[in-house]
PDB file of C-alpha atoms in Angstrom:
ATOM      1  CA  UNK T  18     121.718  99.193  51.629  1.00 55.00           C
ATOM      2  CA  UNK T  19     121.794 102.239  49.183  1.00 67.00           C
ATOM      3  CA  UNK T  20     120.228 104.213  51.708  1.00 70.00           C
ATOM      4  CA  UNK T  21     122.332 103.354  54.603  1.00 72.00           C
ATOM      5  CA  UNK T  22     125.449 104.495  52.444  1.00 73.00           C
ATOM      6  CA  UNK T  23     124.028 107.395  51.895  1.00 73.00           C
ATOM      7  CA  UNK T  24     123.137 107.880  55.506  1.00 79.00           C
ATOM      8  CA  UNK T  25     126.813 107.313  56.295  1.00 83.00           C
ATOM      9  CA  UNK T  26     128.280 109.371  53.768  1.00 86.00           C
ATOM     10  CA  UNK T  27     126.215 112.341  55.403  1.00 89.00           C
ATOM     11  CA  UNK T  28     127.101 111.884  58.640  1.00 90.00           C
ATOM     12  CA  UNK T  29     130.907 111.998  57.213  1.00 92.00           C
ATOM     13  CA  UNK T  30     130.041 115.048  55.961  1.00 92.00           C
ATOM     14  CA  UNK T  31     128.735 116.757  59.048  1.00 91.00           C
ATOM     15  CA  UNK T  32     130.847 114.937  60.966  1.00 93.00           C
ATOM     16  CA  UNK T  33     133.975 116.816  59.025  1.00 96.00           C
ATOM     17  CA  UNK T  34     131.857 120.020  58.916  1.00 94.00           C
ATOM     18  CA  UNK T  35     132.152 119.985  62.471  1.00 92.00           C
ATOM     19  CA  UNK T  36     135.388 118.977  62.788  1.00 93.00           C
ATOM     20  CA  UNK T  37     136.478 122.010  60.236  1.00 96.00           C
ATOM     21  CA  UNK T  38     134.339 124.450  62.299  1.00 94.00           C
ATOM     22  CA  UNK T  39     135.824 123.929  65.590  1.00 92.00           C
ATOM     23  CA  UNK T  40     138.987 123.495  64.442  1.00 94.00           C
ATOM     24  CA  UNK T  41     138.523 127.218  62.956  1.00 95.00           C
ATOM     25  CA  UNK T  42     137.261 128.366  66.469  1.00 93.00           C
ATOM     26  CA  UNK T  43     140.013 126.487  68.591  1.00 92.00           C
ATOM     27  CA  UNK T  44     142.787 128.517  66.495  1.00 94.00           C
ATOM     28  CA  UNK T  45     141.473 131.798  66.495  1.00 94.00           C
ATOM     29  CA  UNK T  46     140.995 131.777  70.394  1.00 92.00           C
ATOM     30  CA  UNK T  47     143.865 130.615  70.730  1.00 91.00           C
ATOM     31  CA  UNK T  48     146.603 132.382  67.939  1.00 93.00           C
ATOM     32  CA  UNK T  49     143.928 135.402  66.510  1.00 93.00           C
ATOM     33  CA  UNK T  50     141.495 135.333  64.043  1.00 95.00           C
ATOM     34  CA  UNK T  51     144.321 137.065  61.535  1.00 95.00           C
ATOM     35  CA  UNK T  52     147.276 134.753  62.437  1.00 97.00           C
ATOM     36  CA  UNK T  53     145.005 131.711  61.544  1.00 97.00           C
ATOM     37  CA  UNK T  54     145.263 130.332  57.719  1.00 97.00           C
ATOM     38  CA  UNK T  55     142.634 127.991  56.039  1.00 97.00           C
ATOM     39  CA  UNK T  56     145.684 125.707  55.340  1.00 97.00           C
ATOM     40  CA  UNK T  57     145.856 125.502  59.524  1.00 97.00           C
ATOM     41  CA  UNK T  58     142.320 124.990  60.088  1.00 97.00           C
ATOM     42  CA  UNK T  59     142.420 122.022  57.198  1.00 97.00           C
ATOM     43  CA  UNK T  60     145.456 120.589  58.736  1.00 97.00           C
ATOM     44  CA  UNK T  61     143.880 120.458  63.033  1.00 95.00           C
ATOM     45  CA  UNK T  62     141.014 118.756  61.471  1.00 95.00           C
ATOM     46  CA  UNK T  63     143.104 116.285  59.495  1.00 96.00           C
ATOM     47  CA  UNK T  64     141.715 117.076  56.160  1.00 96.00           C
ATOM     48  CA  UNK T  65     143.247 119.231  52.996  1.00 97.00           C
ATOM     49  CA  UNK T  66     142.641 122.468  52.386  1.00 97.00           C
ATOM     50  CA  UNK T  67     140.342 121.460  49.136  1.00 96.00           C
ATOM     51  CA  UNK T  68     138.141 119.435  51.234  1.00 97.00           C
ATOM     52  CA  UNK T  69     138.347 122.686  53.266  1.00 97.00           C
ATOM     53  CA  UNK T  70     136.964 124.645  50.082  1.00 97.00           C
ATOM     54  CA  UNK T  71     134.183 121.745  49.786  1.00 96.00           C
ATOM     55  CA  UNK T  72     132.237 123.279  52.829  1.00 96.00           C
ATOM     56  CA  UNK T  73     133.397 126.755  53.596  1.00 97.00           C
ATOM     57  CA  UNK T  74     134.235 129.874  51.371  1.00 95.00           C
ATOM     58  CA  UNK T  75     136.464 131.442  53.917  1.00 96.00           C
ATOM     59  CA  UNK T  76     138.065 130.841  57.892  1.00 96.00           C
ATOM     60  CA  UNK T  77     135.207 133.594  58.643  1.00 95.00           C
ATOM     61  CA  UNK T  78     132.118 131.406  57.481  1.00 95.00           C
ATOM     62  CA  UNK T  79     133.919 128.170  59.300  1.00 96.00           C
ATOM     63  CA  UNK T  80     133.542 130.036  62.788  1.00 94.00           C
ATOM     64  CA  UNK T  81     130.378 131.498  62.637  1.00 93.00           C
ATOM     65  CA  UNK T  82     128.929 127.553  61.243  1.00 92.00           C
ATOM     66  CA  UNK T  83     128.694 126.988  64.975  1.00 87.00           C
ATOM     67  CA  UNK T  84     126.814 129.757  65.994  1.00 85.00           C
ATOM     68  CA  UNK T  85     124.000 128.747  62.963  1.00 85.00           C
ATOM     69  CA  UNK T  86     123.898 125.449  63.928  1.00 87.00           C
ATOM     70  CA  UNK T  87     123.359 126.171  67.055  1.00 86.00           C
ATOM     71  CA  UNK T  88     120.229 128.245  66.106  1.00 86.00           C
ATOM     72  CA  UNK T  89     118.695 125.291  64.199  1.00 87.00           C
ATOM     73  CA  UNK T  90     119.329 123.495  67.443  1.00 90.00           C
ATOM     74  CA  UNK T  91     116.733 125.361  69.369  1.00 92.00           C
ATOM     75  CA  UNK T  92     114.685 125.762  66.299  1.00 93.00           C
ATOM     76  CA  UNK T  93     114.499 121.537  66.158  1.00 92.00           C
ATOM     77  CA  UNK T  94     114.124 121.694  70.048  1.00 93.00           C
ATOM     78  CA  UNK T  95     111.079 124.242  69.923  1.00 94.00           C
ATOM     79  CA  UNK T  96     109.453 121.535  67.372  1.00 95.00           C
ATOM     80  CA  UNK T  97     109.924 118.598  69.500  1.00 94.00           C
ATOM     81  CA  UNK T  98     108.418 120.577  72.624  1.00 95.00           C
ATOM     82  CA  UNK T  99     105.097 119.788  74.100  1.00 95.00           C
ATOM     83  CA  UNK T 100     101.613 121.190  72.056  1.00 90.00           C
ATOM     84  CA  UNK T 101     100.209 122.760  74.910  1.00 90.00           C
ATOM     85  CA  UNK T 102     103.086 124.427  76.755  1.00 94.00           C
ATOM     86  CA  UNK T 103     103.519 127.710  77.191  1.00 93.00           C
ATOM     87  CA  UNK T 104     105.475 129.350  74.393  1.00 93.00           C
ATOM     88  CA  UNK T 105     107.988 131.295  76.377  1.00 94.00           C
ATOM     89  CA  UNK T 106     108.512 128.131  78.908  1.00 94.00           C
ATOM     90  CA  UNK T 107     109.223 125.644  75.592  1.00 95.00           C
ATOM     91  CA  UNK T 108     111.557 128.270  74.129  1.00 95.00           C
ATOM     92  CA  UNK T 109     113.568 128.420  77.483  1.00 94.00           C
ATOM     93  CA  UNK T 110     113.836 124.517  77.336  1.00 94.00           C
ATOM     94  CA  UNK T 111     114.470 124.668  73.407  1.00 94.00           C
ATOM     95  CA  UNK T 112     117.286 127.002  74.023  1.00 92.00           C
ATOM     96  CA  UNK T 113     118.499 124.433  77.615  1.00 90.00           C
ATOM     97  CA  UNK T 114     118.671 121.566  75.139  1.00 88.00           C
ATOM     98  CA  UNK T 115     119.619 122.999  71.459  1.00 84.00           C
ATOM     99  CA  UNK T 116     122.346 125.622  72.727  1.00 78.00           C
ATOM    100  CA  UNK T 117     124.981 123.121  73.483  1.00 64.00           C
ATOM    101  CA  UNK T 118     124.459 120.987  70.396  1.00 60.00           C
ATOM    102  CA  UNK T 119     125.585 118.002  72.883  1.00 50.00           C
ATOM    103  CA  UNK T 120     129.269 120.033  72.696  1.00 52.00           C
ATOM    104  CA  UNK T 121     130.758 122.246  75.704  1.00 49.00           C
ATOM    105  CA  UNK T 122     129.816 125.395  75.613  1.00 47.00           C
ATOM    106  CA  UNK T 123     132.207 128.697  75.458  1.00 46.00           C
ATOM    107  CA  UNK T 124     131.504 129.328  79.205  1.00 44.00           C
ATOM    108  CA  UNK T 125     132.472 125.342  79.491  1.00 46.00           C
ATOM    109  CA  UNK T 126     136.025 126.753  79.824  1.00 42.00           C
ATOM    110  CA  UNK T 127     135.615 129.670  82.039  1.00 43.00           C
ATOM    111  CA  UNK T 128     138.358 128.924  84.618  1.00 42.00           C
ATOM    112  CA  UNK T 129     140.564 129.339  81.708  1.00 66.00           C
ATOM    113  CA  UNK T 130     141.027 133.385  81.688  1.00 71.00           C
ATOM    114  CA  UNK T 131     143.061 133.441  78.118  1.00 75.00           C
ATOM    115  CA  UNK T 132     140.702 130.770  76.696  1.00 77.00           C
ATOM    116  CA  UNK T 133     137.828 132.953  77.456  1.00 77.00           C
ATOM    117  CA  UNK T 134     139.466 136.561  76.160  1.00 83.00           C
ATOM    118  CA  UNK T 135     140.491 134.499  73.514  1.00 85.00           C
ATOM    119  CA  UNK T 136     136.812 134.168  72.740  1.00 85.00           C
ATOM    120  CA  UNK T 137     135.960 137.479  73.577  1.00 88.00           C
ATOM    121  CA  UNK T 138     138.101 138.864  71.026  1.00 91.00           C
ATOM    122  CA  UNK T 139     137.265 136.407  68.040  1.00 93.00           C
ATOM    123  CA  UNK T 140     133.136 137.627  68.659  1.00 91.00           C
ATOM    124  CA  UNK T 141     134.344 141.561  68.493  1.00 92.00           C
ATOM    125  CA  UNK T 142     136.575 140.599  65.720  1.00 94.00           C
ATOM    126  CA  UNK T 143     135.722 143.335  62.905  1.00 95.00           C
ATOM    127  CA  UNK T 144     136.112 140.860  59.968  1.00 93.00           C
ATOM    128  CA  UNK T 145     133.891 138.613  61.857  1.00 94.00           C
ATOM    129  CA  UNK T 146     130.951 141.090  61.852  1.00 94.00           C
ATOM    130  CA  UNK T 147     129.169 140.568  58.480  1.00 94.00           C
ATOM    131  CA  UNK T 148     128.944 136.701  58.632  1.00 93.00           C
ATOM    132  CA  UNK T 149     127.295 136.761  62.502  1.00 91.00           C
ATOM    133  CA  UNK T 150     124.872 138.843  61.323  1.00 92.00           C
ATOM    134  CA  UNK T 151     124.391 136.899  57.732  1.00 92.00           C
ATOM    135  CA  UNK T 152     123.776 133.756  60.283  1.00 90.00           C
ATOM    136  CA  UNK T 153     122.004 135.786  62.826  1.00 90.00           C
ATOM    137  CA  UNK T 154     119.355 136.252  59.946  1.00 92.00           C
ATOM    138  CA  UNK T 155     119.156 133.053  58.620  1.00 91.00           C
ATOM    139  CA  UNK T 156     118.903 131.486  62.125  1.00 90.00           C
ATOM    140  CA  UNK T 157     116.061 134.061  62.554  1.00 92.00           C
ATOM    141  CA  UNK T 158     113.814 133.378  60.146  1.00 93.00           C
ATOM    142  CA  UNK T 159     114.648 129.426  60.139  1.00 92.00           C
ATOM    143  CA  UNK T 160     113.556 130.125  64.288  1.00 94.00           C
ATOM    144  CA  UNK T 161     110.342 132.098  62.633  1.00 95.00           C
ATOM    145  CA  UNK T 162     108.761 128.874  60.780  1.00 95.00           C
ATOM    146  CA  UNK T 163     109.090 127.053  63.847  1.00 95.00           C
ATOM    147  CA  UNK T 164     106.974 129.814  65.875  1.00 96.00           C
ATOM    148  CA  UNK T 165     104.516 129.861  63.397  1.00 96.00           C
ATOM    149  CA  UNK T 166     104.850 126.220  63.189  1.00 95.00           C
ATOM    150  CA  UNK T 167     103.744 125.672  67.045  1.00 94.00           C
ATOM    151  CA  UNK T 168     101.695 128.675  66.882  1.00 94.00           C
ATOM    152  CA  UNK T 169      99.363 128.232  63.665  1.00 94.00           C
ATOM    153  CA  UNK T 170     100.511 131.694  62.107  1.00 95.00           C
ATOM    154  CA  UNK T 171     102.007 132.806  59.061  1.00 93.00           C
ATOM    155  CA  UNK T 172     105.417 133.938  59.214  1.00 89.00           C
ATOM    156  CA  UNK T 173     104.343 135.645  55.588  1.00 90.00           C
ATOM    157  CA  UNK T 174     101.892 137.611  56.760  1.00 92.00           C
ATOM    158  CA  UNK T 175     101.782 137.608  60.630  1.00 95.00           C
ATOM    159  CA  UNK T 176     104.366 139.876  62.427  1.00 96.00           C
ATOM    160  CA  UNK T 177     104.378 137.407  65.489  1.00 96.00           C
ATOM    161  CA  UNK T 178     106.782 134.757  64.404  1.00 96.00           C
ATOM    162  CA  UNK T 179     108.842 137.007  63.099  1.00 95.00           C
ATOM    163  CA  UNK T 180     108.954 139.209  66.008  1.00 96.00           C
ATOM    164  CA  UNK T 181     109.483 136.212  68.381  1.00 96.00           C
ATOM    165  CA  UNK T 182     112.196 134.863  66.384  1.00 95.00           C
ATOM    166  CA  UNK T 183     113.623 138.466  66.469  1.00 95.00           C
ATOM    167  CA  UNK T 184     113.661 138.720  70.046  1.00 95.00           C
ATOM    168  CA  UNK T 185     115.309 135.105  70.693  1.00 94.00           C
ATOM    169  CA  UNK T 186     118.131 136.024  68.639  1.00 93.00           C
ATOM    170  CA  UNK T 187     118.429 139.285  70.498  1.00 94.00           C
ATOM    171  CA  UNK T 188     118.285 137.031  73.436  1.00 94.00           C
ATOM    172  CA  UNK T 189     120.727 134.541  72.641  1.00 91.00           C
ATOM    173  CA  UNK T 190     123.154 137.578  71.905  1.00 91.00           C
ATOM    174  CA  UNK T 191     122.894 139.016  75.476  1.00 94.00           C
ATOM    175  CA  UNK T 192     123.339 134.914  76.841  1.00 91.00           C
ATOM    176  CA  UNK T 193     126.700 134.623  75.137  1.00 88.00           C
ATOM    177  CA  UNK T 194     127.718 138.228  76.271  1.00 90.00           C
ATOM    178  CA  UNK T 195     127.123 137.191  79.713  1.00 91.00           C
ATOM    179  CA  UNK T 196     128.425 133.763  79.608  1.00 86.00           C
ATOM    180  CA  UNK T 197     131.582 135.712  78.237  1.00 86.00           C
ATOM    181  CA  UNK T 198     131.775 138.650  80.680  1.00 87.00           C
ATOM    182  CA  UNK T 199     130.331 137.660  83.769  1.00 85.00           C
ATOM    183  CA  UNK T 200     132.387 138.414  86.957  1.00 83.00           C
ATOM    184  CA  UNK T 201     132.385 135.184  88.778  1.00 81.00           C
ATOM    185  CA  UNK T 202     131.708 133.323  85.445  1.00 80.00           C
ATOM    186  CA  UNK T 203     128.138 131.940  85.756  1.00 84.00           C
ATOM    187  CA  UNK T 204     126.643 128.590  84.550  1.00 85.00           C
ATOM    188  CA  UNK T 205     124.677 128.617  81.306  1.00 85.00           C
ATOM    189  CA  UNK T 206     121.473 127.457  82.743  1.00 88.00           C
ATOM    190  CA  UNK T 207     121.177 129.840  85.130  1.00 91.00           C
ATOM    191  CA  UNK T 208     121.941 132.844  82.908  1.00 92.00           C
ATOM    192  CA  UNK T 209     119.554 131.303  79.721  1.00 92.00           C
ATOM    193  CA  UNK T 210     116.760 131.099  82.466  1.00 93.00           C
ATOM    194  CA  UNK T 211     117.264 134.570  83.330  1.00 94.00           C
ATOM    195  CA  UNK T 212     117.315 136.117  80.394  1.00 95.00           C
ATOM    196  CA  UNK T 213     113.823 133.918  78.873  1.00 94.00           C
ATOM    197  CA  UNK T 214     112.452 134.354  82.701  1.00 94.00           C
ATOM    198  CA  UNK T 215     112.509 138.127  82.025  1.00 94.00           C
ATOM    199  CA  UNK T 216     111.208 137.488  78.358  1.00 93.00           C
ATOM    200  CA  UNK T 217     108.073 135.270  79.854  1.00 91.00           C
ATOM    201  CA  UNK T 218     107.143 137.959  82.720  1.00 92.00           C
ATOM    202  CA  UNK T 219     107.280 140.642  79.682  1.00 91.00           C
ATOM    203  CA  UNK T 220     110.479 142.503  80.541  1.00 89.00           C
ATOM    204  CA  UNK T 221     109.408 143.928  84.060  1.00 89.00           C
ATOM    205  CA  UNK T 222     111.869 146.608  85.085  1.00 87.00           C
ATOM    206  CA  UNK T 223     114.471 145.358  87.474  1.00 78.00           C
ATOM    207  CA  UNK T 224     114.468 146.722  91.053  1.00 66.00           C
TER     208      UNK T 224
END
């Protein structure tokens, strides 16, 4: 019984986690990542700004919370993927199934023009900067142990995982720039498997 309250009392806390992130992300598309106050964010997800101060340290690390969990997303995917298939193929299918985190994506909302500039400008935002990359490199090397998980290296010693892990972020980047800017909008799929397609056939130059 013990350990079922404690199972629920940590889905609570992801659960609000969640709630506090999105809530963050929501506003700033919508009002501007410097018209947007903690006490807002605490008040759209029904919470106070304390509980607020219980998960985040500022509105800046609430945004970017997505954009790491979506990271270990893949990185959980990659584990559950098949032993024997292809590394570049499982990442591609790691990336289908861990991207979305079960959630609609940004591109979700494309046929809404100021939803997506709205987006556009809170990823350029300036202030923004420093904690994408902080989670960029965290996501990285969490993405690293699970490449040298599947692939019986040392992310210590061997440059491969690392490497890997390096180039998925990059990856990832150029995904959400494109789900962002492309003119028509295209589906996430199809621009994930074009992006890890190129990866897997070793970045031939396009004709």
């Amino acid at each position: 019984m013990d350990t079922d309250r404690a199972g629920l009392r940590e889905r609570k806390k992801q659960e609000t986690r969640i709630a506090l992130s999105w809530a963050a992300i929501r506003l700033t598309v919508e009002h501007g990542f410097a018209n947007v106050r903690i006490e807002d964010i605490a008040a759209e997800a029904g919470v106070s700004t304390r509980t607020f101060s219980n998960y985040f340290g500022s509105k800046g690390e609430a945004i970017v919370a997505r954009h790491h969990d979506r990271a270990r997303a893949i990185a959980a995917a990659l584990r559950e993927r098949p032993a024997g298939e292809p590394i570049w193929d499982a990442i591609t299918q790691a990336a289908l199934d861990g991207y979305a985190l079960g959630e609609p994506v940004p591109g979700g909302q494309a046929a809404d023009r100021s939803w997506l500039e709205g987006l556009r400008l809170m990823v350029a935002e300036p202030a923004l900067q420093g904690e994408f990359q902080k989670a960029g490199a965290a996501a990285e090397a969490e993405f690293a142990l699970a490449v040298a998980e599947r692939t019986g290296t040392d992310p210590t010693r061997d440059v491969y995982p690392k490497l890997v892990a390096g180039v998925v972020g990059a990856a990832l980047n150029v995904v959400t720039q494109q789900l962002l800017t492309a003119e028509p909008p295209q589906p996430l799929d199809a621009i994930l498997r074009d992006v890890f397609g190129r990866l897997a056939a070793g970045l031939p130059e396009s004709r």
